[in-house]
């Protein structure tokens, strides 16, 4: 937390920047109020970098456009119905929004947009006091009607209005509480937490797309674990991601197993650490984090109490992959993300057979082929899935995976394993067998791919001989 003086100095420097000063002068010349609002002001006090420039004004969307057009390199009005105009001014992207006073009608899944009349009114309708801060321009007056600076100092999240009113206006703010708690490392104050629990069913009024976006933002924070806990403890996760609270399996005195819920949170933590340490993915990586959080969601459905105090979860990888696909579709994730996450969950146990006995080169090739373009993510997820406190066991698994990665690298160098293909393509298969296009071509292709995976490169002539021998022995029925 910066001192107030240091924060005001940062804000003064920001206000003097070409983008902010140009906007401030233009709105003042047009006779309108304008203020820098929300995140940029908050982050000045927290000593965090400023990524977005958001402004609020008494000007209507049409009036904003009239002010912005002469000074912007480009502008857009995709958010015009909600009072927001975007523009690029002096090389930076900005958003300018008319004072707001929106609320839900209790039935609609979208807010009813009502334009406000004053800056204080706009700020008191915002989500949290730490975001309800503004800097009036160009005179650099700090506006804090709800005690946001005190809450920044105390590291507390609190709503400017009574939480029942604030969450009633927009129930998505309950998910935002979890996200900001994780992002800023702040505690949600008691009354706000109680309101989240009491009003959890109201999240059903929010569209799946908005829920998806907020959950994604939470997972993409540096340390999402605390935010996920808050969603589970408040009952919100039961409404938006019920597979996570379902991981809190009861452990009886006779059948013992690892706490699956805590294990999953630890895997998420460790996956983030590996993601950053390995440096081979653009970080933060949503697919890695979704797969880590969801990798064991098949366990509740597959849990069996076996004789001798053993608990089994047979095929929880396959069941979990199907459940993840279903949940992510319900949340309107894109198909690439859905397929990648479900594939990682389906494969996350594959490695543990490696420690039972040496894999052949064929098995290593199949591991790489099945992972496809998700191989690096599978490396991360598999390593993160080791949460045992037994140091010797953890080291054994770590060394085994080191060995597997070395073998993958060696095979890749020798034969470009990532692009394994049969030595004959579809056209060559049809020519060799004298057949026309049809399902049998695919059958022959798969036969040659198995040969390639099992034996490595054998050359086109040898592959053709193997194909003809297979064809001669094949039962047409």
CSV table of C-alpha atoms in Angstrom, one decimal:
chain,number,residue,atom,x,y,z
A,1,UNK,CA,0.0,0.0,0.0
A,2,UNK,CA,1.4,3.4,-1.1
A,3,UNK,CA,1.2,6.4,1.2
A,4,UNK,CA,-1.6,8.8,0.3
A,5,UNK,CA,1.0,11.4,-0.8
A,6,UNK,CA,2.8,8.8,-3.0
A,7,UNK,CA,-0.5,7.7,-4.5
A,8,UNK,CA,-1.5,11.3,-5.3
A,9,UNK,CA,1.9,11.9,-6.9
A,10,UNK,CA,1.3,8.8,-9.2
A,11,UNK,CA,-2.1,10.1,-10.0
A,12,UNK,CA,-0.7,13.5,-10.8
A,13,UNK,CA,1.8,11.9,-13.2
A,14,UNK,CA,-1.0,9.9,-14.8
A,15,UNK,CA,-3.2,13.0,-15.2
A,16,UNK,CA,-0.3,14.7,-17.0
A,17,UNK,CA,0.1,11.9,-19.5
A,18,UNK,CA,-0.9,12.9,-23.1
A,19,UNK,CA,-3.9,10.6,-23.1
A,20,UNK,CA,-5.5,11.7,-19.8
A,21,UNK,CA,-4.6,15.4,-20.2
A,22,UNK,CA,-6.0,15.5,-23.8
A,23,UNK,CA,-9.3,14.0,-22.7
A,24,UNK,CA,-9.6,16.2,-19.6
A,25,UNK,CA,-9.0,19.3,-21.6
A,26,UNK,CA,-11.5,18.3,-24.3
A,27,UNK,CA,-14.3,17.5,-21.8
A,28,UNK,CA,-13.7,20.7,-19.9
A,29,UNK,CA,-13.8,22.8,-23.1
A,30,UNK,CA,-17.2,21.1,-23.9
A,31,UNK,CA,-18.6,22.0,-20.5
A,32,UNK,CA,-18.7,18.4,-19.2
A,33,UNK,CA,-17.4,16.8,-16.0
A,34,UNK,CA,-15.0,13.9,-16.4
A,35,UNK,CA,-13.1,11.7,-13.9
A,36,UNK,CA,-10.6,8.9,-13.9
A,37,UNK,CA,-12.4,6.1,-12.1
A,38,UNK,CA,-12.0,2.7,-10.5
A,39,UNK,CA,-9.0,0.5,-11.2
A,40,UNK,CA,-6.4,3.1,-12.2
A,41,UNK,CA,-7.2,5.1,-9.0
A,42,UNK,CA,-7.2,2.0,-6.8
A,43,UNK,CA,-4.0,0.7,-8.2
A,44,UNK,CA,-2.2,4.0,-7.7
A,45,UNK,CA,-2.7,3.5,-3.9
A,46,UNK,CA,-1.7,-0.2,-4.1
A,47,UNK,CA,1.5,0.5,-6.1
A,48,UNK,CA,0.2,-1.7,-9.0
A,49,UNK,CA,0.8,-1.0,-12.7
A,50,UNK,CA,-2.1,0.7,-14.5
A,51,UNK,CA,-3.4,-1.4,-17.3
A,52,UNK,CA,-6.8,0.2,-18.2
A,53,UNK,CA,-7.9,3.8,-18.3
A,54,UNK,CA,-11.6,4.1,-17.4
A,55,UNK,CA,-13.4,7.5,-17.2
A,56,UNK,CA,-16.8,8.5,-16.1
A,57,UNK,CA,-18.7,11.7,-17.1
A,58,UNK,CA,-22.0,13.5,-17.0
A,59,UNK,CA,-22.0,13.6,-20.8
A,60,UNK,CA,-24.5,11.3,-22.6
A,61,UNK,CA,-23.1,8.7,-25.1
A,62,UNK,CA,-23.9,11.1,-28.0
A,63,UNK,CA,-22.1,13.9,-26.2
A,64,UNK,CA,-19.1,11.7,-25.5
A,65,UNK,CA,-18.8,10.9,-29.1
A,66,UNK,CA,-18.9,14.5,-30.0
A,67,UNK,CA,-16.0,15.3,-27.6
A,68,UNK,CA,-14.0,12.2,-28.6
A,69,UNK,CA,-14.2,12.2,-32.4
A,70,UNK,CA,-11.9,15.2,-33.0
A,71,UNK,CA,-9.1,13.9,-30.6
A,72,UNK,CA,-9.2,10.1,-31.2
A,73,UNK,CA,-7.3,8.1,-33.7
A,74,UNK,CA,-10.2,5.7,-33.7
A,75,UNK,CA,-13.4,5.2,-31.7
A,76,UNK,CA,-16.2,2.6,-31.3
A,77,UNK,CA,-19.6,2.6,-29.7
A,78,UNK,CA,-20.2,-1.2,-29.2
A,79,UNK,CA,-21.1,-0.5,-25.6
A,80,UNK,CA,-23.3,2.5,-26.4
A,81,UNK,CA,-26.5,1.0,-25.1
A,82,UNK,CA,-24.7,0.7,-21.7
A,83,UNK,CA,-23.4,4.3,-21.9
A,84,UNK,CA,-19.8,3.3,-22.8
A,85,UNK,CA,-17.8,4.7,-25.7
A,86,UNK,CA,-14.3,3.4,-26.5
A,87,UNK,CA,-11.5,5.2,-28.2
A,88,UNK,CA,-7.8,5.3,-28.8
A,89,UNK,CA,-6.4,8.7,-27.7
A,90,UNK,CA,-2.7,9.5,-27.9
A,91,UNK,CA,-1.9,5.8,-28.6
A,92,UNK,CA,-3.8,4.5,-25.6
A,93,UNK,CA,-7.2,2.7,-25.4
A,94,UNK,CA,-9.7,4.3,-23.1
A,95,UNK,CA,-13.4,3.8,-22.1
A,96,UNK,CA,-15.6,6.6,-21.2
A,97,UNK,CA,-19.0,5.9,-19.5
A,98,UNK,CA,-21.9,8.1,-18.7
A,99,UNK,CA,-22.7,8.2,-14.9
A,100,UNK,CA,-24.6,5.0,-14.2
A,101,UNK,CA,-27.3,3.9,-11.8
A,102,UNK,CA,-28.2,0.6,-13.3
A,103,UNK,CA,-30.1,-2.3,-11.6
A,104,UNK,CA,-31.8,-5.6,-12.3
A,105,UNK,CA,-35.5,-5.9,-12.3
A,106,UNK,CA,-35.4,-9.2,-10.4
A,107,UNK,CA,-36.2,-11.3,-13.5
A,108,UNK,CA,-34.0,-10.2,-16.4
A,109,UNK,CA,-30.5,-11.7,-16.9
A,110,UNK,CA,-29.2,-8.3,-18.0
A,111,UNK,CA,-29.1,-5.0,-16.0
A,112,UNK,CA,-31.5,-2.2,-16.8
A,113,UNK,CA,-29.4,0.7,-17.8
A,114,UNK,CA,-30.3,4.0,-16.0
A,115,UNK,CA,-28.0,7.0,-16.4
A,116,UNK,CA,-27.1,8.9,-13.3
A,117,UNK,CA,-26.7,12.5,-12.6
A,118,UNK,CA,-23.7,12.9,-10.4
A,119,UNK,CA,-20.3,11.4,-9.8
A,120,UNK,CA,-21.1,10.5,-6.1
A,121,UNK,CA,-24.2,8.7,-7.2
A,122,UNK,CA,-22.2,6.8,-9.8
A,123,UNK,CA,-19.6,5.8,-7.3
A,124,UNK,CA,-22.0,4.6,-4.7
A,125,UNK,CA,-23.6,2.2,-7.2
A,126,UNK,CA,-20.2,0.5,-8.0
A,127,UNK,CA,-19.3,-3.0,-6.8
A,128,UNK,CA,-16.8,-2.3,-3.9
A,129,UNK,CA,-15.6,0.7,-2.0
A,130,UNK,CA,-12.0,0.1,-3.2
A,131,UNK,CA,-13.2,0.5,-6.8
A,132,UNK,CA,-15.5,3.4,-5.9
A,133,UNK,CA,-12.7,6.0,-6.1
A,134,UNK,CA,-12.4,8.7,-8.7
A,135,UNK,CA,-10.0,11.6,-9.6
A,136,UNK,CA,-11.9,14.6,-11.0
A,137,UNK,CA,-10.1,16.1,-14.0
A,138,UNK,CA,-8.5,18.4,-14.7
A,139,UNK,CA,-8.4,19.8,-11.2
A,140,UNK,CA,-7.1,16.5,-9.6
A,141,UNK,CA,-9.7,16.2,-6.8
A,142,UNK,CA,-9.8,12.8,-5.2
A,143,UNK,CA,-13.4,11.6,-4.6
A,144,UNK,CA,-14.1,8.9,-2.1
A,145,UNK,CA,-17.7,8.9,-0.9
A,146,UNK,CA,-17.7,5.4,0.7
A,147,UNK,CA,-14.4,5.2,2.5
A,148,UNK,CA,-12.6,3.2,-0.1
A,149,UNK,CA,-9.1,4.5,0.9
A,150,UNK,CA,-9.6,3.3,4.5
A,151,UNK,CA,-10.7,-0.1,3.1
A,152,UNK,CA,-7.6,-0.2,0.9
A,153,UNK,CA,-5.4,0.4,3.9
A,154,UNK,CA,-7.3,-2.3,5.9
A,155,UNK,CA,-7.3,-4.7,2.9
A,156,UNK,CA,-11.0,-5.2,3.1
A,157,UNK,CA,-13.6,-5.7,0.4
A,158,UNK,CA,-17.0,-4.0,1.2
A,159,UNK,CA,-19.8,-2.8,-0.9
A,160,UNK,CA,-20.6,1.0,-1.0
A,161,UNK,CA,-24.3,0.3,-0.6
A,162,UNK,CA,-25.7,-2.3,1.8
A,163,UNK,CA,-24.5,-5.7,0.3
A,164,UNK,CA,-28.1,-6.9,-0.2
A,165,UNK,CA,-28.8,-3.9,-2.4
A,166,UNK,CA,-25.5,-4.0,-4.3
A,167,UNK,CA,-25.8,-7.8,-5.0
A,168,UNK,CA,-29.4,-7.3,-5.8
A,169,UNK,CA,-28.5,-4.7,-8.4
A,170,UNK,CA,-26.0,-7.1,-10.0
A,171,UNK,CA,-25.6,-10.6,-8.6
A,172,UNK,CA,-22.4,-11.1,-10.6
A,173,UNK,CA,-20.7,-8.9,-8.0
A,174,UNK,CA,-20.7,-11.9,-5.6
A,175,UNK,CA,-18.3,-13.7,-8.0
A,176,UNK,CA,-16.4,-10.4,-8.4
A,177,UNK,CA,-15.9,-10.4,-4.6
A,178,UNK,CA,-14.2,-13.8,-4.9
A,179,UNK,CA,-12.0,-12.6,-7.8
A,180,UNK,CA,-10.9,-9.4,-6.2
A,181,UNK,CA,-10.3,-11.2,-3.0
A,182,UNK,CA,-7.8,-13.5,-4.8
A,183,UNK,CA,-6.4,-10.7,-7.1
A,184,UNK,CA,-5.7,-8.2,-4.3
A,185,UNK,CA,-5.3,-10.5,-1.4
A,186,UNK,CA,-8.1,-8.8,0.5
A,187,UNK,CA,-10.6,-10.2,3.0
A,188,UNK,CA,-14.3,-9.9,2.3
A,189,UNK,CA,-15.9,-8.2,5.3
A,190,UNK,CA,-18.4,-10.2,7.4
A,191,UNK,CA,-21.7,-8.6,6.3
A,192,UNK,CA,-20.7,-8.9,2.7
A,193,UNK,CA,-19.8,-12.6,3.1
A,194,UNK,CA,-23.1,-13.2,4.8
A,195,UNK,CA,-25.0,-11.5,2.0
A,196,UNK,CA,-23.1,-13.7,-0.5
A,197,UNK,CA,-24.3,-16.8,1.2
A,198,UNK,CA,-27.9,-15.6,1.6
A,199,UNK,CA,-28.2,-14.4,-2.0
A,200,UNK,CA,-26.2,-17.2,-3.7
A,201,UNK,CA,-29.4,-18.4,-5.6
A,202,UNK,CA,-29.6,-15.0,-7.2
A,203,UNK,CA,-26.5,-15.8,-9.3
A,204,UNK,CA,-28.9,-18.0,-11.4
A,205,UNK,CA,-30.2,-14.7,-12.9
A,206,UNK,CA,-26.8,-14.1,-14.5
A,207,UNK,CA,-26.1,-15.3,-18.0
A,208,UNK,CA,-23.7,-18.2,-18.4
A,209,UNK,CA,-21.3,-16.1,-20.5
A,210,UNK,CA,-20.9,-13.5,-17.7
A,211,UNK,CA,-20.4,-16.2,-15.1
A,212,UNK,CA,-17.8,-17.9,-17.4
A,213,UNK,CA,-15.9,-14.6,-17.9
A,214,UNK,CA,-15.8,-13.9,-14.1
A,215,UNK,CA,-14.7,-17.5,-13.3
A,216,UNK,CA,-12.0,-17.2,-15.9
A,217,UNK,CA,-10.7,-13.9,-14.5
A,218,UNK,CA,-10.6,-15.6,-11.0
A,219,UNK,CA,-8.6,-18.5,-12.3
A,220,UNK,CA,-6.2,-16.2,-14.2
A,221,UNK,CA,-5.2,-14.4,-11.0
A,222,UNK,CA,-1.8,-15.1,-9.5
A,223,UNK,CA,-3.3,-17.0,-6.5
A,224,UNK,CA,-6.9,-18.1,-7.2
A,225,UNK,CA,-7.1,-20.6,-4.3
A,226,UNK,CA,-8.6,-18.2,-1.8
A,227,UNK,CA,-11.3,-17.0,-4.2
A,228,UNK,CA,-12.3,-20.5,-5.0
A,229,UNK,CA,-12.6,-21.3,-1.3
A,230,UNK,CA,-14.9,-18.3,-0.9
A,231,UNK,CA,-17.1,-19.5,-3.7
A,232,UNK,CA,-17.4,-22.9,-2.1
A,233,UNK,CA,-18.0,-21.6,1.5
A,234,UNK,CA,-20.6,-19.1,0.3
A,235,UNK,CA,-22.6,-21.7,-1.6
A,236,UNK,CA,-22.0,-19.8,-4.9
A,237,UNK,CA,-19.9,-22.7,-6.3
A,238,UNK,CA,-22.8,-25.0,-5.8
A,239,UNK,CA,-24.7,-22.8,-8.3
A,240,UNK,CA,-22.0,-22.2,-10.9
A,241,UNK,CA,-19.4,-25.0,-10.6
A,242,UNK,CA,-21.0,-27.7,-8.4
A,243,UNK,CA,-18.4,-30.3,-9.2
A,244,UNK,CA,-15.9,-28.4,-6.9
A,245,UNK,CA,-17.9,-28.5,-3.6
A,246,UNK,CA,-18.8,-32.1,-4.5
A,247,UNK,CA,-15.1,-33.0,-4.1
A,248,UNK,CA,-15.5,-32.6,-0.3
A,249,UNK,CA,-16.0,-36.3,0.2
A,250,UNK,CA,-16.8,-37.7,3.6
A,251,UNK,CA,-14.0,-39.8,5.1
A,252,UNK,CA,-15.0,-42.4,7.6
A,253,UNK,CA,-13.0,-44.1,10.3
A,254,UNK,CA,-12.5,-47.3,8.3
A,255,UNK,CA,-11.9,-46.1,4.8
A,256,UNK,CA,-9.3,-43.4,4.4
A,257,UNK,CA,-8.3,-41.5,1.3
A,258,UNK,CA,-6.8,-38.1,0.5
A,259,UNK,CA,-9.0,-35.1,0.8
A,260,UNK,CA,-9.9,-34.7,-2.8
A,261,UNK,CA,-11.0,-31.0,-2.5
A,262,UNK,CA,-7.8,-29.9,-0.7
A,263,UNK,CA,-5.8,-32.0,-3.1
A,264,UNK,CA,-7.4,-30.3,-6.1
A,265,UNK,CA,-6.6,-26.8,-4.7
A,266,UNK,CA,-3.0,-27.9,-4.1
A,267,UNK,CA,-2.8,-29.2,-7.7
A,268,UNK,CA,-4.0,-25.9,-8.9
A,269,UNK,CA,-1.4,-24.1,-6.9
A,270,UNK,CA,1.4,-26.4,-8.1
A,271,UNK,CA,0.2,-26.2,-11.7
A,272,UNK,CA,0.5,-22.4,-11.6
A,273,UNK,CA,4.1,-22.7,-10.2
A,274,UNK,CA,5.1,-25.2,-12.9
A,275,UNK,CA,3.4,-23.0,-15.6
A,276,UNK,CA,5.5,-20.1,-14.5
A,277,UNK,CA,8.8,-22.0,-13.9
A,278,UNK,CA,8.8,-23.9,-17.2
A,279,UNK,CA,8.0,-20.8,-19.2
A,280,UNK,CA,6.9,-22.7,-22.3
A,281,UNK,CA,3.3,-21.4,-22.3
A,282,UNK,CA,1.9,-17.9,-22.4
A,283,UNK,CA,1.1,-17.3,-18.7
A,284,UNK,CA,-1.4,-17.2,-17.2
A,285,UNK,CA,-2.8,-20.3,-19.0
A,286,UNK,CA,-6.6,-20.8,-18.5
A,287,UNK,CA,-6.6,-24.4,-19.9
A,288,UNK,CA,-3.9,-25.5,-17.5
A,289,UNK,CA,-5.7,-24.0,-14.6
A,290,UNK,CA,-9.2,-25.4,-15.5
A,291,UNK,CA,-7.7,-28.8,-16.0
A,292,UNK,CA,-5.9,-28.7,-12.7
A,293,UNK,CA,-9.0,-27.6,-10.8
A,294,UNK,CA,-11.3,-30.1,-12.5
A,295,UNK,CA,-9.0,-33.1,-12.9
A,296,UNK,CA,-10.5,-35.2,-10.2
A,297,UNK,CA,-14.2,-34.2,-10.5
A,298,UNK,CA,-14.9,-37.8,-11.6
A,299,UNK,CA,-14.0,-39.2,-8.2
A,300,UNK,CA,-17.3,-38.6,-6.4
A,301,UNK,CA,-19.2,-40.6,-9.0
A,302,UNK,CA,-16.7,-43.5,-9.0
A,303,UNK,CA,-15.9,-43.7,-5.3
A,304,UNK,CA,-16.1,-47.3,-4.0
A,305,UNK,CA,-15.4,-48.6,-0.5
A,306,UNK,CA,-13.4,-51.8,-0.9
A,307,UNK,CA,-12.6,-54.5,1.7
A,308,UNK,CA,-9.6,-53.8,3.9
A,309,UNK,CA,-10.2,-50.1,4.2
A,310,UNK,CA,-9.3,-49.2,0.6
A,311,UNK,CA,-11.2,-46.6,-1.3
A,312,UNK,CA,-11.1,-46.8,-5.1
A,313,UNK,CA,-12.0,-44.4,-7.9
A,314,UNK,CA,-11.7,-46.6,-11.0
A,315,UNK,CA,-12.1,-44.8,-14.3
A,316,UNK,CA,-12.5,-41.4,-12.6
A,317,UNK,CA,-10.3,-39.9,-15.4
A,318,UNK,CA,-12.8,-40.9,-18.1
A,319,UNK,CA,-15.8,-39.9,-16.1
A,320,UNK,CA,-14.2,-36.6,-15.1
A,321,UNK,CA,-13.4,-35.8,-18.7
A,322,UNK,CA,-17.1,-36.2,-19.6
A,323,UNK,CA,-18.2,-34.2,-16.6
A,324,UNK,CA,-15.8,-31.4,-17.4
A,325,UNK,CA,-17.0,-31.3,-21.0
A,326,UNK,CA,-20.6,-31.0,-19.9
A,327,UNK,CA,-19.9,-28.3,-17.3
A,328,UNK,CA,-17.7,-26.2,-19.6
A,329,UNK,CA,-20.3,-26.4,-22.4
A,330,UNK,CA,-23.0,-25.2,-19.9
A,331,UNK,CA,-20.7,-22.2,-19.1
A,332,UNK,CA,-20.4,-21.5,-22.8
A,333,UNK,CA,-16.6,-22.0,-23.1
A,334,UNK,CA,-15.3,-22.3,-26.7
A,335,UNK,CA,-14.8,-25.7,-28.2
A,336,UNK,CA,-11.0,-25.5,-28.3
A,337,UNK,CA,-10.9,-24.9,-24.5
A,338,UNK,CA,-13.5,-27.6,-23.8
A,339,UNK,CA,-11.7,-30.2,-25.9
A,340,UNK,CA,-8.3,-29.4,-24.5
A,341,UNK,CA,-9.4,-29.5,-20.8
A,342,UNK,CA,-11.4,-32.7,-21.2
A,343,UNK,CA,-8.4,-34.3,-23.0
A,344,UNK,CA,-6.0,-33.4,-20.3
A,345,UNK,CA,-8.3,-34.8,-17.6
A,346,UNK,CA,-8.7,-38.0,-19.6
A,347,UNK,CA,-4.9,-38.4,-19.8
A,348,UNK,CA,-3.8,-37.2,-16.4
A,349,UNK,CA,-3.4,-40.7,-14.9
A,350,UNK,CA,-1.5,-42.1,-17.9
A,351,UNK,CA,2.0,-41.4,-16.6
A,352,UNK,CA,1.5,-43.2,-13.4
A,353,UNK,CA,1.8,-46.5,-15.3
A,354,UNK,CA,5.4,-45.4,-16.2
A,355,UNK,CA,6.6,-46.0,-12.7
A,356,UNK,CA,5.3,-49.6,-12.7
A,357,UNK,CA,7.7,-50.7,-15.4
A,358,UNK,CA,9.8,-49.3,-18.2
A,359,UNK,CA,7.7,-48.1,-21.1
A,360,UNK,CA,8.8,-49.2,-24.6
A,361,UNK,CA,9.5,-46.5,-27.2
A,362,UNK,CA,6.1,-47.4,-28.6
A,363,UNK,CA,4.4,-46.5,-25.4
A,364,UNK,CA,6.3,-43.2,-25.2
A,365,UNK,CA,5.2,-42.4,-28.8
A,366,UNK,CA,1.6,-43.2,-28.0
A,367,UNK,CA,1.8,-40.9,-24.9
A,368,UNK,CA,3.0,-38.1,-27.2
A,369,UNK,CA,0.5,-38.8,-29.9
A,370,UNK,CA,-2.4,-39.0,-27.6
A,371,UNK,CA,-1.5,-35.7,-25.9
A,372,UNK,CA,-1.0,-34.0,-29.3
A,373,UNK,CA,-0.7,-30.2,-28.9
A,374,UNK,CA,-1.5,-30.5,-25.2
A,375,UNK,CA,1.7,-32.2,-24.4
A,376,UNK,CA,3.3,-29.3,-22.5
A,377,UNK,CA,0.1,-28.8,-20.5
A,378,UNK,CA,0.0,-32.5,-19.8
A,379,UNK,CA,3.5,-32.4,-18.4
A,380,UNK,CA,2.5,-29.6,-16.1
A,381,UNK,CA,-0.7,-31.2,-14.9
A,382,UNK,CA,0.9,-34.6,-14.3
A,383,UNK,CA,3.7,-33.1,-12.3
A,384,UNK,CA,1.3,-30.9,-10.3
A,385,UNK,CA,-0.8,-33.9,-9.5
A,386,UNK,CA,1.9,-35.2,-7.1
A,387,UNK,CA,0.9,-33.8,-3.7
A,388,UNK,CA,2.1,-36.6,-1.5
A,389,UNK,CA,3.9,-35.5,1.7
A,390,UNK,CA,6.1,-38.6,1.4
A,391,UNK,CA,9.3,-37.0,0.2
A,392,UNK,CA,10.8,-40.2,-1.1
A,393,UNK,CA,7.7,-41.0,-3.1
A,394,UNK,CA,7.5,-37.5,-4.5
A,395,UNK,CA,11.1,-37.6,-5.5
A,396,UNK,CA,10.7,-41.0,-7.2
A,397,UNK,CA,7.7,-39.7,-9.3
A,398,UNK,CA,9.6,-36.5,-10.1
A,399,UNK,CA,12.7,-38.4,-11.3
A,400,UNK,CA,10.5,-40.8,-13.3
A,401,UNK,CA,8.8,-37.9,-15.1
A,402,UNK,CA,12.2,-36.3,-15.7
A,403,UNK,CA,13.2,-39.6,-17.4
A,404,UNK,CA,10.0,-39.7,-19.5
A,405,UNK,CA,10.6,-36.1,-20.7
A,406,UNK,CA,14.2,-36.9,-21.6
A,407,UNK,CA,13.0,-39.9,-23.6
A,408,UNK,CA,10.4,-37.8,-25.4
A,409,UNK,CA,13.0,-35.2,-26.3
A,410,UNK,CA,15.4,-37.9,-27.5
A,411,UNK,CA,12.8,-39.6,-29.7
A,412,UNK,CA,11.6,-36.2,-31.0
A,413,UNK,CA,15.1,-35.4,-32.0
A,414,UNK,CA,15.5,-38.8,-33.7
A,415,UNK,CA,12.2,-39.0,-35.6
A,416,UNK,CA,10.2,-35.9,-35.1
A,417,UNK,CA,7.7,-37.7,-32.9
A,418,UNK,CA,5.3,-34.7,-32.6
A,419,UNK,CA,4.4,-35.2,-36.3
A,420,UNK,CA,4.2,-39.0,-36.4
A,421,UNK,CA,2.4,-40.2,-39.5
A,422,UNK,CA,2.2,-43.5,-41.3
A,423,UNK,CA,4.8,-43.8,-44.1
A,424,UNK,CA,2.0,-44.1,-46.7
A,425,UNK,CA,-0.8,-41.5,-47.0
A,426,UNK,CA,-4.4,-42.2,-48.0
A,427,UNK,CA,-3.7,-41.9,-51.8
A,428,UNK,CA,-0.7,-44.2,-51.6
A,429,UNK,CA,-2.8,-46.7,-49.6
A,430,UNK,CA,-5.5,-46.8,-52.2
A,431,UNK,CA,-3.0,-47.2,-55.0
A,432,UNK,CA,-1.2,-50.1,-53.2
A,433,UNK,CA,-4.5,-51.9,-52.5
A,434,UNK,CA,-6.3,-50.9,-55.7
A,435,UNK,CA,-9.3,-49.6,-53.7
A,436,UNK,CA,-11.5,-46.6,-53.9
A,437,UNK,CA,-12.2,-44.1,-51.0
A,438,UNK,CA,-14.2,-45.5,-48.1
A,439,UNK,CA,-14.0,-46.7,-44.5
A,440,UNK,CA,-11.4,-49.4,-45.3
A,441,UNK,CA,-8.9,-46.7,-46.2
A,442,UNK,CA,-9.1,-45.4,-42.6
A,443,UNK,CA,-8.8,-48.9,-41.3
A,444,UNK,CA,-5.6,-49.4,-43.3
A,445,UNK,CA,-4.3,-46.0,-42.2
A,446,UNK,CA,-4.7,-46.9,-38.6
A,447,UNK,CA,-3.0,-50.2,-39.1
A,448,UNK,CA,0.1,-48.4,-40.6
A,449,UNK,CA,0.0,-45.8,-37.8
A,450,UNK,CA,0.2,-48.6,-35.2
A,451,UNK,CA,3.1,-50.1,-37.1
A,452,UNK,CA,4.8,-46.6,-37.1
A,453,UNK,CA,4.2,-46.2,-33.3
A,454,UNK,CA,5.3,-49.7,-32.4
A,455,UNK,CA,8.4,-49.9,-34.6
A,456,UNK,CA,9.4,-46.4,-35.5
A,457,UNK,CA,10.3,-45.4,-39.1
A,458,UNK,CA,10.6,-48.5,-41.4
A,459,UNK,CA,10.5,-46.8,-44.8
A,460,UNK,CA,7.8,-46.6,-47.4
A,461,UNK,CA,8.7,-49.9,-49.2
A,462,UNK,CA,8.6,-51.9,-46.0
A,463,UNK,CA,5.3,-50.2,-45.0
A,464,UNK,CA,3.8,-51.1,-48.4
A,465,UNK,CA,4.9,-54.8,-47.8
A,466,UNK,CA,3.3,-54.8,-44.3
A,467,UNK,CA,0.2,-53.2,-45.7
A,468,UNK,CA,-0.2,-55.9,-48.5
A,469,UNK,CA,0.4,-58.7,-45.9
A,470,UNK,CA,-2.3,-57.2,-43.6
A,471,UNK,CA,-4.6,-56.9,-46.6
A,472,UNK,CA,-4.1,-60.5,-47.6
A,473,UNK,CA,-4.9,-61.7,-44.1
A,474,UNK,CA,-7.8,-59.3,-43.5
A,475,UNK,CA,-11.2,-60.8,-43.1
A,476,UNK,CA,-13.5,-58.7,-45.4
A,477,UNK,CA,-16.4,-59.5,-43.0
